[in-house]
Amino acid sequence: MKYAVLDRGDELSRQLTAQLHQLAAERGLIHDNQEPEIVVSIGGDGTMLQAFQQYKHRLDSLGFVGIHTGHLGFYADWKADEIKELVEAMCEQHDEEAHPRRVEYPLIELTITYENGEEETHIALNEFTIKSIDTTIVAQIDINDELFEMFRGDGICISTPSGSTAYNKSLGGAMIHPTIAAIQLAEIASINNRVFRTLGSPIVLPKHHHFDIYSRKKQRLLLTIDHVNRPIENLHAVRCRVADQNVSFVRYRPFPFWNRVREAFLGYGDQT
């Protein structure tokens, strides 16, 4: 079985990476950064986002597994002191008759259109945000090609279900189980008065529906796809929909989503 590792770069994560390589070599696992079957993320959720963006071109042929080296991460099943147990699980469940359980989560597909008509497509694991660099953003939001609202405020966040526990939650968005194929729009400090009006609450769309966000004035914008920022001055529109591709996470043991939520936000519980 071939694997790759991406770590956060701090001392602990580098030490764990070295330990994983040593244990994996002893068990006959092959380190292959080009065509891995499993990608191990060592760090936090930000490290997993980085690993996802690095290997998003191979989503059909690999799975991800996370080791957290600080606070509990939503994408991490394993603790820093469980490297040996993880390597053993990777070996045992990749025998000829054994296969690890994989869970698939939906992604966001973004089609960015520029004023000159050029297009580019991206996918996001957590969220996509659009904000103005200089002043209030003015954007038209369509749902399924019908005008829904004219937005004025600090910005807009579109999240996946697995990303609903991140920035989306801080904006008052709902936490959605990551197996539900949906995308969620949450407003960032919208302006609501007798002149300007938005819905003012999160919106969840199912698969096969889409949001279109149109830039409605000349404005310098900051687009963020997961952890990557992109300043843009000539944006025409962004179409947001549930992607056709999913991301796969390897589960060598149970760790239910609501247990993660309870531990992260309520501060108690165990990994059962």
PDB file of C-alpha atoms in Angstrom:
ATOM      1  CA  MET A   1       0.000   0.000   0.000  1.00  0.00           C
ATOM      2  CA  LYS A   2       1.309   3.423  -0.995  1.00  0.00           C
ATOM      3  CA  TYR A   3       0.948   6.452   1.246  1.00  0.00           C
ATOM      4  CA  ALA A   4       1.943  10.121   1.433  1.00  0.00           C
ATOM      5  CA  VAL A   5       2.249  12.458   4.425  1.00  0.00           C
ATOM      6  CA  LEU A   6       1.715  16.186   4.718  1.00  0.00           C
ATOM      7  CA  ASP A   7       2.468  17.827   8.078  1.00  0.00           C
ATOM      8  CA  ARG A   8       1.989  21.298   9.575  1.00  0.00           C
ATOM      9  CA  GLY A   9       5.737  21.969   9.744  1.00  0.00           C
ATOM     10  CA  ASP A  10       6.075  22.472  13.499  1.00  0.00           C
ATOM     11  CA  GLU A  11       8.528  20.405  15.527  1.00  0.00           C
ATOM     12  CA  LEU A  12       5.972  17.919  16.872  1.00  0.00           C
ATOM     13  CA  SER A  13       4.411  17.316  13.465  1.00  0.00           C
ATOM     14  CA  ARG A  14       7.831  16.748  11.885  1.00  0.00           C
ATOM     15  CA  GLN A  15       8.739  14.277  14.623  1.00  0.00           C
ATOM     16  CA  LEU A  16       5.480  12.384  14.099  1.00  0.00           C
ATOM     17  CA  THR A  17       6.101  12.310  10.353  1.00  0.00           C
ATOM     18  CA  ALA A  18       9.525  10.762  10.881  1.00  0.00           C
ATOM     19  CA  GLN A  19       8.057   8.218  13.299  1.00  0.00           C
ATOM     20  CA  LEU A  20       5.305   7.297  10.849  1.00  0.00           C
ATOM     21  CA  HIS A  21       7.822   6.791   8.027  1.00  0.00           C
ATOM     22  CA  GLN A  22       9.953   4.529  10.219  1.00  0.00           C
ATOM     23  CA  LEU A  23       7.021   2.401  11.375  1.00  0.00           C
ATOM     24  CA  ALA A  24       5.564   2.228   7.871  1.00  0.00           C
ATOM     25  CA  ALA A  25       8.874   1.075   6.383  1.00  0.00           C
ATOM     26  CA  GLU A  26       9.130  -1.656   9.012  1.00  0.00           C
ATOM     27  CA  ARG A  27       5.679  -2.909   7.982  1.00  0.00           C
ATOM     28  CA  GLY A  28       6.337  -2.769   4.259  1.00  0.00           C
ATOM     29  CA  LEU A  29       4.269   0.278   3.372  1.00  0.00           C
ATOM     30  CA  ILE A  30       5.534   2.344   0.425  1.00  0.00           C
ATOM     31  CA  HIS A  31       6.094   6.087   0.693  1.00  0.00           C
ATOM     32  CA  ASP A  32       4.900   7.597  -2.609  1.00  0.00           C
ATOM     33  CA  ASN A  33       4.070  11.301  -2.890  1.00  0.00           C
ATOM     34  CA  GLN A  34       3.042  11.033  -6.527  1.00  0.00           C
ATOM     35  CA  GLU A  35       0.438   8.258  -6.549  1.00  0.00           C
ATOM     36  CA  PRO A  36      -0.548   7.481  -2.947  1.00  0.00           C
ATOM     37  CA  GLU A  37      -3.575   5.420  -1.979  1.00  0.00           C
ATOM     38  CA  ILE A  38      -3.739   7.075   1.444  1.00  0.00           C
ATOM     39  CA  VAL A  39      -2.771  10.651   2.337  1.00  0.00           C
ATOM     40  CA  VAL A  40      -1.997  11.202   6.025  1.00  0.00           C
ATOM     41  CA  SER A  41      -2.399  14.750   7.355  1.00  0.00           C
ATOM     42  CA  ILE A  42      -0.484  15.566  10.543  1.00  0.00           C
ATOM     43  CA  GLY A  43      -1.454  18.858  12.196  1.00  0.00           C
ATOM     44  CA  GLY A  44      -4.863  20.502  12.287  1.00  0.00           C
ATOM     45  CA  ASP A  45      -7.796  21.035   9.963  1.00  0.00           C
ATOM     46  CA  GLY A  46      -5.761  23.622   8.059  1.00  0.00           C
ATOM     47  CA  THR A  47      -3.196  20.929   7.246  1.00  0.00           C
ATOM     48  CA  MET A  48      -5.969  18.681   5.961  1.00  0.00           C
ATOM     49  CA  LEU A  49      -7.247  21.490   3.726  1.00  0.00           C
ATOM     50  CA  GLN A  50      -3.733  21.880   2.364  1.00  0.00           C
ATOM     51  CA  ALA A  51      -3.476  18.127   1.737  1.00  0.00           C
ATOM     52  CA  PHE A  52      -6.845  18.145  -0.005  1.00  0.00           C
ATOM     53  CA  GLN A  53      -5.883  21.005  -2.321  1.00  0.00           C
ATOM     54  CA  GLN A  54      -2.556  19.322  -3.105  1.00  0.00           C
ATOM     55  CA  TYR A  55      -4.168  16.001  -4.056  1.00  0.00           C
ATOM     56  CA  LYS A  56      -7.581  17.123  -5.340  1.00  0.00           C
ATOM     57  CA  HIS A  57      -6.641  15.919  -8.835  1.00  0.00           C
ATOM     58  CA  ARG A  58      -6.615  12.313  -7.528  1.00  0.00           C
ATOM     59  CA  LEU A  59      -9.793  12.218  -5.453  1.00  0.00           C
ATOM     60  CA  ASP A  60     -11.125   9.160  -7.279  1.00  0.00           C
ATOM     61  CA  SER A  61      -8.176   6.998  -6.258  1.00  0.00           C
ATOM     62  CA  LEU A  62      -7.216   7.949  -2.702  1.00  0.00           C
ATOM     63  CA  GLY A  63      -8.503   8.532   0.810  1.00  0.00           C
ATOM     64  CA  PHE A  64      -7.435  10.908   3.575  1.00  0.00           C
ATOM     65  CA  VAL A  65      -6.771  10.266   7.257  1.00  0.00           C
ATOM     66  CA  GLY A  66      -5.870  12.886   9.866  1.00  0.00           C
ATOM     67  CA  ILE A  67      -3.684  13.003  12.983  1.00  0.00           C
ATOM     68  CA  HIS A  68      -4.200  16.094  15.138  1.00  0.00           C
ATOM     69  CA  THR A  69      -1.309  17.569  17.071  1.00  0.00           C
ATOM     70  CA  GLY A  70      -3.177  20.220  19.009  1.00  0.00           C
ATOM     71  CA  HIS A  71      -6.855  20.812  19.588  1.00  0.00           C
ATOM     72  CA  LEU A  72      -9.298  18.262  18.217  1.00  0.00           C
ATOM     73  CA  GLY A  73      -9.846  18.679  14.493  1.00  0.00           C
ATOM     74  CA  PHE A  74     -12.967  17.691  12.635  1.00  0.00           C
ATOM     75  CA  TYR A  75     -10.918  15.947   9.963  1.00  0.00           C
ATOM     76  CA  ALA A  76      -8.627  14.098  12.362  1.00  0.00           C
ATOM     77  CA  ASP A  77      -9.455  10.680  13.844  1.00  0.00           C
ATOM     78  CA  TRP A  78      -6.116  10.005  15.511  1.00  0.00           C
ATOM     79  CA  LYS A  79      -4.083  11.577  18.323  1.00  0.00           C
ATOM     80  CA  ALA A  80      -0.361  12.249  18.358  1.00  0.00           C
ATOM     81  CA  ASP A  81       0.351   9.265  20.613  1.00  0.00           C
ATOM     82  CA  GLU A  82      -1.490   6.824  18.346  1.00  0.00           C
ATOM     83  CA  ILE A  83       0.913   6.695  15.384  1.00  0.00           C
ATOM     84  CA  LYS A  84       1.778   3.043  15.979  1.00  0.00           C
ATOM     85  CA  GLU A  85      -1.891   2.033  16.177  1.00  0.00           C
ATOM     86  CA  LEU A  86      -2.645   3.916  12.955  1.00  0.00           C
ATOM     87  CA  VAL A  87       0.178   2.237  11.029  1.00  0.00           C
ATOM     88  CA  GLU A  88      -0.956  -1.167  12.276  1.00  0.00           C
ATOM     89  CA  ALA A  89      -4.505  -0.408  11.138  1.00  0.00           C
ATOM     90  CA  MET A  90      -3.230   0.738   7.738  1.00  0.00           C
ATOM     91  CA  CYS A  91      -1.390  -2.553   7.326  1.00  0.00           C
ATOM     92  CA  GLU A  92      -4.082  -4.883   8.662  1.00  0.00           C
ATOM     93  CA  GLN A  93      -6.925  -3.351   6.693  1.00  0.00           C
ATOM     94  CA  HIS A  94      -5.010  -3.360   3.430  1.00  0.00           C
ATOM     95  CA  ASP A  95      -4.467  -7.109   3.412  1.00  0.00           C
ATOM     96  CA  GLU A  96      -5.933  -8.960   0.436  1.00  0.00           C
ATOM     97  CA  GLU A  97      -9.246  -9.725   2.135  1.00  0.00           C
ATOM     98  CA  ALA A  98      -9.586  -6.614   4.303  1.00  0.00           C
ATOM     99  CA  HIS A  99     -10.527  -3.113   3.257  1.00  0.00           C
ATOM    100  CA  PRO A 100     -10.835   0.067   5.334  1.00  0.00           C
ATOM    101  CA  ARG A 101     -14.201   1.750   5.575  1.00  0.00           C
ATOM    102  CA  ARG A 102     -14.405   4.938   3.543  1.00  0.00           C
ATOM    103  CA  VAL A 103     -16.871   7.741   4.061  1.00  0.00           C
ATOM    104  CA  GLU A 104     -17.542  10.221   1.304  1.00  0.00           C
ATOM    105  CA  TYR A 105     -18.325  13.893   1.884  1.00  0.00           C
ATOM    106  CA  PRO A 106     -19.632  16.402  -0.682  1.00  0.00           C
ATOM    107  CA  LEU A 107     -17.598  19.308  -2.005  1.00  0.00           C
ATOM    108  CA  ILE A 108     -18.325  22.749  -3.459  1.00  0.00           C
ATOM    109  CA  GLU A 109     -17.711  23.332  -7.151  1.00  0.00           C
ATOM    110  CA  LEU A 110     -17.010  26.969  -8.035  1.00  0.00           C
ATOM    111  CA  THR A 111     -17.134  28.362 -11.550  1.00  0.00           C
ATOM    112  CA  ILE A 112     -15.519  31.808 -11.589  1.00  0.00           C
ATOM    113  CA  THR A 113     -16.341  34.032 -14.575  1.00  0.00           C
ATOM    114  CA  TYR A 114     -14.331  37.167 -15.290  1.00  0.00           C
ATOM    115  CA  GLU A 115     -15.496  40.325 -17.047  1.00  0.00           C
ATOM    116  CA  ASN A 116     -13.674  39.268 -20.234  1.00  0.00           C
ATOM    117  CA  GLY A 117     -15.659  36.011 -20.329  1.00  0.00           C
ATOM    118  CA  GLU A 118     -12.855  33.719 -19.180  1.00  0.00           C
ATOM    119  CA  GLU A 119     -13.824  30.948 -16.734  1.00  0.00           C
ATOM    120  CA  GLU A 120     -12.051  28.717 -14.255  1.00  0.00           C
ATOM    121  CA  THR A 121     -13.330  25.957 -12.001  1.00  0.00           C
ATOM    122  CA  HIS A 122     -12.274  25.102  -8.446  1.00  0.00           C
ATOM    123  CA  ILE A 123     -13.436  22.764  -5.691  1.00  0.00           C
ATOM    124  CA  ALA A 124     -13.451  23.407  -1.944  1.00  0.00           C
ATOM    125  CA  LEU A 125     -13.558  21.051   1.020  1.00  0.00           C
ATOM    126  CA  ASN A 126     -14.587  23.589   3.690  1.00  0.00           C
ATOM    127  CA  GLU A 127     -15.876  26.845   2.262  1.00  0.00           C
ATOM    128  CA  PHE A 128     -15.679  29.637  -0.257  1.00  0.00           C
ATOM    129  CA  THR A 129     -15.927  33.278   0.835  1.00  0.00           C
ATOM    130  CA  ILE A 130     -16.163  36.514  -1.091  1.00  0.00           C
ATOM    131  CA  LYS A 131     -15.405  39.867   0.554  1.00  0.00           C
ATOM    132  CA  SER A 132     -14.624  43.410  -0.543  1.00  0.00           C
ATOM    133  CA  ILE A 133     -11.088  44.657   0.059  1.00  0.00           C
ATOM    134  CA  ASP A 134     -11.957  48.349   0.296  1.00  0.00           C
ATOM    135  CA  THR A 135     -15.598  48.861   1.240  1.00  0.00           C
ATOM    136  CA  THR A 136     -19.020  47.223   1.451  1.00  0.00           C
ATOM    137  CA  ILE A 137     -19.526  44.470  -1.093  1.00  0.00           C
ATOM    138  CA  VAL A 138     -22.489  44.795  -3.469  1.00  0.00           C
ATOM    139  CA  ALA A 139     -23.544  41.479  -5.011  1.00  0.00           C
ATOM    140  CA  GLN A 140     -26.637  40.048  -6.638  1.00  0.00           C
ATOM    141  CA  ILE A 141     -27.527  36.549  -5.461  1.00  0.00           C
ATOM    142  CA  ASP A 142     -29.543  34.300  -7.761  1.00  0.00           C
ATOM    143  CA  ILE A 143     -30.880  30.874  -6.851  1.00  0.00           C
ATOM    144  CA  ASN A 144     -31.386  28.522  -9.797  1.00  0.00           C
ATOM    145  CA  ASP A 145     -31.105  31.423 -12.264  1.00  0.00           C
ATOM    146  CA  GLU A 146     -33.771  33.514 -10.513  1.00  0.00           C
ATOM    147  CA  LEU A 147     -33.000  36.759  -8.672  1.00  0.00           C
ATOM    148  CA  PHE A 148     -33.155  36.157  -4.922  1.00  0.00           C
ATOM    149  CA  GLU A 149     -31.646  39.229  -3.272  1.00  0.00           C
ATOM    150  CA  MET A 150     -29.241  42.131  -3.673  1.00  0.00           C
ATOM    151  CA  PHE A 151     -26.631  41.768  -0.948  1.00  0.00           C
ATOM    152  CA  ARG A 152     -24.766  44.582   0.761  1.00  0.00           C
ATOM    153  CA  GLY A 153     -22.448  43.849   3.656  1.00  0.00           C
ATOM    154  CA  ASP A 154     -19.009  42.507   4.538  1.00  0.00           C
ATOM    155  CA  GLY A 155     -19.249  39.320   2.493  1.00  0.00           C
ATOM    156  CA  ILE A 156     -20.753  35.937   1.737  1.00  0.00           C
ATOM    157  CA  CYS A 157     -19.704  32.460   2.872  1.00  0.00           C
ATOM    158  CA  ILE A 158     -20.643  29.284   0.983  1.00  0.00           C
ATOM    159  CA  SER A 159     -19.847  26.122   2.946  1.00  0.00           C
ATOM    160  CA  THR A 160     -19.956  22.369   2.546  1.00  0.00           C
ATOM    161  CA  PRO A 161     -21.647  20.258   5.239  1.00  0.00           C
ATOM    162  CA  SER A 162     -18.234  19.188   6.573  1.00  0.00           C
ATOM    163  CA  GLY A 163     -17.198  22.849   6.587  1.00  0.00           C
ATOM    164  CA  SER A 164     -20.391  23.943   8.320  1.00  0.00           C
ATOM    165  CA  THR A 165     -18.661  23.659  11.706  1.00  0.00           C
ATOM    166  CA  ALA A 166     -15.995  26.199  10.710  1.00  0.00           C
ATOM    167  CA  TYR A 167     -16.476  29.825   9.568  1.00  0.00           C
ATOM    168  CA  ASN A 168     -20.113  29.104   8.751  1.00  0.00           C
ATOM    169  CA  LYS A 169     -20.897  28.316  12.386  1.00  0.00           C
ATOM    170  CA  SER A 170     -19.393  31.601  13.587  1.00  0.00           C
ATOM    171  CA  LEU A 171     -21.752  33.379  11.173  1.00  0.00           C
ATOM    172  CA  GLY A 172     -24.811  31.713  12.705  1.00  0.00           C
ATOM    173  CA  GLY A 173     -25.086  29.003  10.070  1.00  0.00           C
ATOM    174  CA  ALA A 174     -26.458  25.548  10.765  1.00  0.00           C
ATOM    175  CA  MET A 175     -24.238  22.532  11.370  1.00  0.00           C
ATOM    176  CA  ILE A 176     -25.125  19.945   8.721  1.00  0.00           C
ATOM    177  CA  HIS A 177     -24.172  16.280   8.809  1.00  0.00           C
ATOM    178  CA  PRO A 178     -21.394  15.856   6.235  1.00  0.00           C
ATOM    179  CA  THR A 179     -23.065  12.978   4.391  1.00  0.00           C
ATOM    180  CA  ILE A 180     -25.878  15.301   3.207  1.00  0.00           C
ATOM    181  CA  ALA A 181     -25.214  16.565  -0.314  1.00  0.00           C
ATOM    182  CA  ALA A 182     -25.877  20.278   0.134  1.00  0.00           C
ATOM    183  CA  ILE A 183     -24.279  23.722   0.208  1.00  0.00           C
ATOM    184  CA  GLN A 184     -25.042  26.545   2.616  1.00  0.00           C
ATOM    185  CA  LEU A 185     -24.930  30.317   2.187  1.00  0.00           C
ATOM    186  CA  ALA A 186     -24.330  32.492   5.245  1.00  0.00           C
ATOM    187  CA  GLU A 187     -24.206  36.285   5.157  1.00  0.00           C
ATOM    188  CA  ILE A 188     -21.287  38.169   6.701  1.00  0.00           C
ATOM    189  CA  ALA A 189     -22.557  41.345   8.435  1.00  0.00           C
ATOM    190  CA  SER A 190     -25.319  42.172   5.957  1.00  0.00           C
ATOM    191  CA  ILE A 191     -26.817  45.671   5.862  1.00  0.00           C
ATOM    192  CA  ASN A 192     -30.532  45.677   6.689  1.00  0.00           C
ATOM    193  CA  ASN A 193     -32.515  48.919   6.974  1.00  0.00           C
ATOM    194  CA  ARG A 194     -35.502  50.625   5.311  1.00  0.00           C
ATOM    195  CA  VAL A 195     -33.503  51.055   2.081  1.00  0.00           C
ATOM    196  CA  PHE A 196     -31.514  47.801   1.820  1.00  0.00           C
ATOM    197  CA  ARG A 197     -32.831  44.376   2.750  1.00  0.00           C
ATOM    198  CA  THR A 198     -31.499  40.784   2.702  1.00  0.00           C
ATOM    199  CA  LEU A 199     -32.994  37.565   4.014  1.00  0.00           C
ATOM    200  CA  GLY A 200     -30.633  37.704   6.982  1.00  0.00           C
ATOM    201  CA  SER A 201     -30.564  33.964   7.649  1.00  0.00           C
ATOM    202  CA  PRO A 202     -28.592  31.021   6.243  1.00  0.00           C
ATOM    203  CA  ILE A 203     -29.865  29.243   3.129  1.00  0.00           C
ATOM    204  CA  VAL A 204     -29.279  25.558   2.384  1.00  0.00           C
ATOM    205  CA  LEU A 205     -29.533  24.233  -1.177  1.00  0.00           C
ATOM    206  CA  PRO A 206     -29.596  20.547  -2.158  1.00  0.00           C
ATOM    207  CA  LYS A 207     -27.615  18.908  -4.909  1.00  0.00           C
ATOM    208  CA  HIS A 208     -28.546  20.014  -8.447  1.00  0.00           C
ATOM    209  CA  HIS A 209     -29.440  23.526  -7.190  1.00  0.00           C
ATOM    210  CA  HIS A 210     -26.984  26.415  -7.392  1.00  0.00           C
ATOM    211  CA  PHE A 211     -26.173  29.932  -6.239  1.00  0.00           C
ATOM    212  CA  ASP A 212     -24.898  32.610  -8.621  1.00  0.00           C
ATOM    213  CA  ILE A 213     -23.123  35.591  -7.042  1.00  0.00           C
ATOM    214  CA  TYR A 214     -22.765  38.578  -9.404  1.00  0.00           C
ATOM    215  CA  SER A 215     -20.488  41.533  -8.704  1.00  0.00           C
ATOM    216  CA  ARG A 216     -22.697  44.603  -9.107  1.00  0.00           C
ATOM    217  CA  LYS A 217     -20.161  47.421  -8.988  1.00  0.00           C
ATOM    218  CA  LYS A 218     -16.510  48.010  -9.747  1.00  0.00           C
ATOM    219  CA  GLN A 219     -14.877  46.640  -6.618  1.00  0.00           C
ATOM    220  CA  ARG A 220     -11.718  44.936  -5.476  1.00  0.00           C
ATOM    221  CA  LEU A 221     -12.685  41.563  -4.058  1.00  0.00           C
ATOM    222  CA  LEU A 222     -10.985  38.886  -2.005  1.00  0.00           C
ATOM    223  CA  LEU A 223     -12.003  35.320  -2.833  1.00  0.00           C
ATOM    224  CA  THR A 224     -10.953  32.602  -0.386  1.00  0.00           C
ATOM    225  CA  ILE A 225     -11.147  28.944  -1.406  1.00  0.00           C
ATOM    226  CA  ASP A 226     -10.514  26.882   1.732  1.00  0.00           C
ATOM    227  CA  HIS A 227      -7.256  28.462   2.989  1.00  0.00           C
ATOM    228  CA  VAL A 228      -6.147  30.169  -0.239  1.00  0.00           C
ATOM    229  CA  ASN A 229      -6.785  33.918  -0.751  1.00  0.00           C
ATOM    230  CA  ARG A 230      -7.161  35.424  -4.223  1.00  0.00           C
ATOM    231  CA  PRO A 231      -7.532  39.192  -4.797  1.00  0.00           C
ATOM    232  CA  ILE A 232      -9.662  39.886  -7.905  1.00  0.00           C
ATOM    233  CA  GLU A 233     -10.646  43.171  -9.549  1.00  0.00           C
ATOM    234  CA  ASN A 234     -12.461  41.981 -12.682  1.00  0.00           C
ATOM    235  CA  LEU A 235     -14.962  39.438 -11.318  1.00  0.00           C
ATOM    236  CA  HIS A 236     -18.256  39.014 -13.132  1.00  0.00           C
ATOM    237  CA  ALA A 237     -19.831  36.094 -11.273  1.00  0.00           C
ATOM    238  CA  VAL A 238     -19.275  32.931  -9.258  1.00  0.00           C
ATOM    239  CA  ARG A 239     -21.535  29.898  -9.592  1.00  0.00           C
ATOM    240  CA  CYS A 240     -21.615  27.637  -6.515  1.00  0.00           C
ATOM    241  CA  ARG A 241     -23.009  24.101  -6.565  1.00  0.00           C
ATOM    242  CA  VAL A 242     -22.478  20.684  -5.021  1.00  0.00           C
ATOM    243  CA  ALA A 243     -19.594  19.127  -6.933  1.00  0.00           C
ATOM    244  CA  ASP A 244     -19.952  15.873  -8.829  1.00  0.00           C
ATOM    245  CA  GLN A 245     -16.846  14.590  -7.041  1.00  0.00           C
ATOM    246  CA  ASN A 246     -16.697  13.615  -3.378  1.00  0.00           C
ATOM    247  CA  VAL A 247     -13.771  13.439  -0.987  1.00  0.00           C
ATOM    248  CA  SER A 248     -13.071  10.114   0.760  1.00  0.00           C
ATOM    249  CA  PHE A 249     -11.899   9.770   4.356  1.00  0.00           C
ATOM    250  CA  VAL A 250     -10.537   6.462   5.589  1.00  0.00           C
ATOM    251  CA  ARG A 251     -12.144   5.258   8.805  1.00  0.00           C
ATOM    252  CA  TYR A 252     -10.188   2.582  10.638  1.00  0.00           C
ATOM    253  CA  ARG A 253     -12.447   2.950  13.685  1.00  0.00           C
ATOM    254  CA  PRO A 254     -15.754   4.676  14.495  1.00  0.00           C
ATOM    255  CA  PHE A 255     -15.767   8.374  15.336  1.00  0.00           C
ATOM    256  CA  PRO A 256     -19.284   9.725  14.684  1.00  0.00           C
ATOM    257  CA  PHE A 257     -19.696  13.306  13.479  1.00  0.00           C
ATOM    258  CA  TRP A 258     -21.913  14.347  16.399  1.00  0.00           C
ATOM    259  CA  ASN A 259     -19.289  13.056  18.833  1.00  0.00           C
ATOM    260  CA  ARG A 260     -16.825  15.424  17.156  1.00  0.00           C
ATOM    261  CA  VAL A 261     -19.284  18.292  17.502  1.00  0.00           C
ATOM    262  CA  ARG A 262     -19.892  17.518  21.163  1.00  0.00           C
ATOM    263  CA  GLU A 263     -16.187  17.323  22.006  1.00  0.00           C
ATOM    264  CA  ALA A 264     -15.231  20.425  20.023  1.00  0.00           C
ATOM    265  CA  PHE A 265     -17.988  22.772  21.172  1.00  0.00           C
ATOM    266  CA  LEU A 266     -19.298  21.339  24.427  1.00  0.00           C
ATOM    267  CA  GLY A 267     -15.957  20.163  25.764  1.00  0.00           C
ATOM    268  CA  TYR A 268     -16.802  16.676  26.927  1.00  0.00           C
ATOM    269  CA  GLY A 269     -17.325  13.147  25.639  1.00  0.00           C
ATOM    270  CA  ASP A 270     -15.109  10.349  24.463  1.00  0.00           C
ATOM    271  CA  GLN A 271     -14.130   8.842  21.109  1.00  0.00           C
ATOM    272  CA  THR A 272     -16.574   5.968  20.953  1.00  0.00           C
TER     273      THR A 272
END
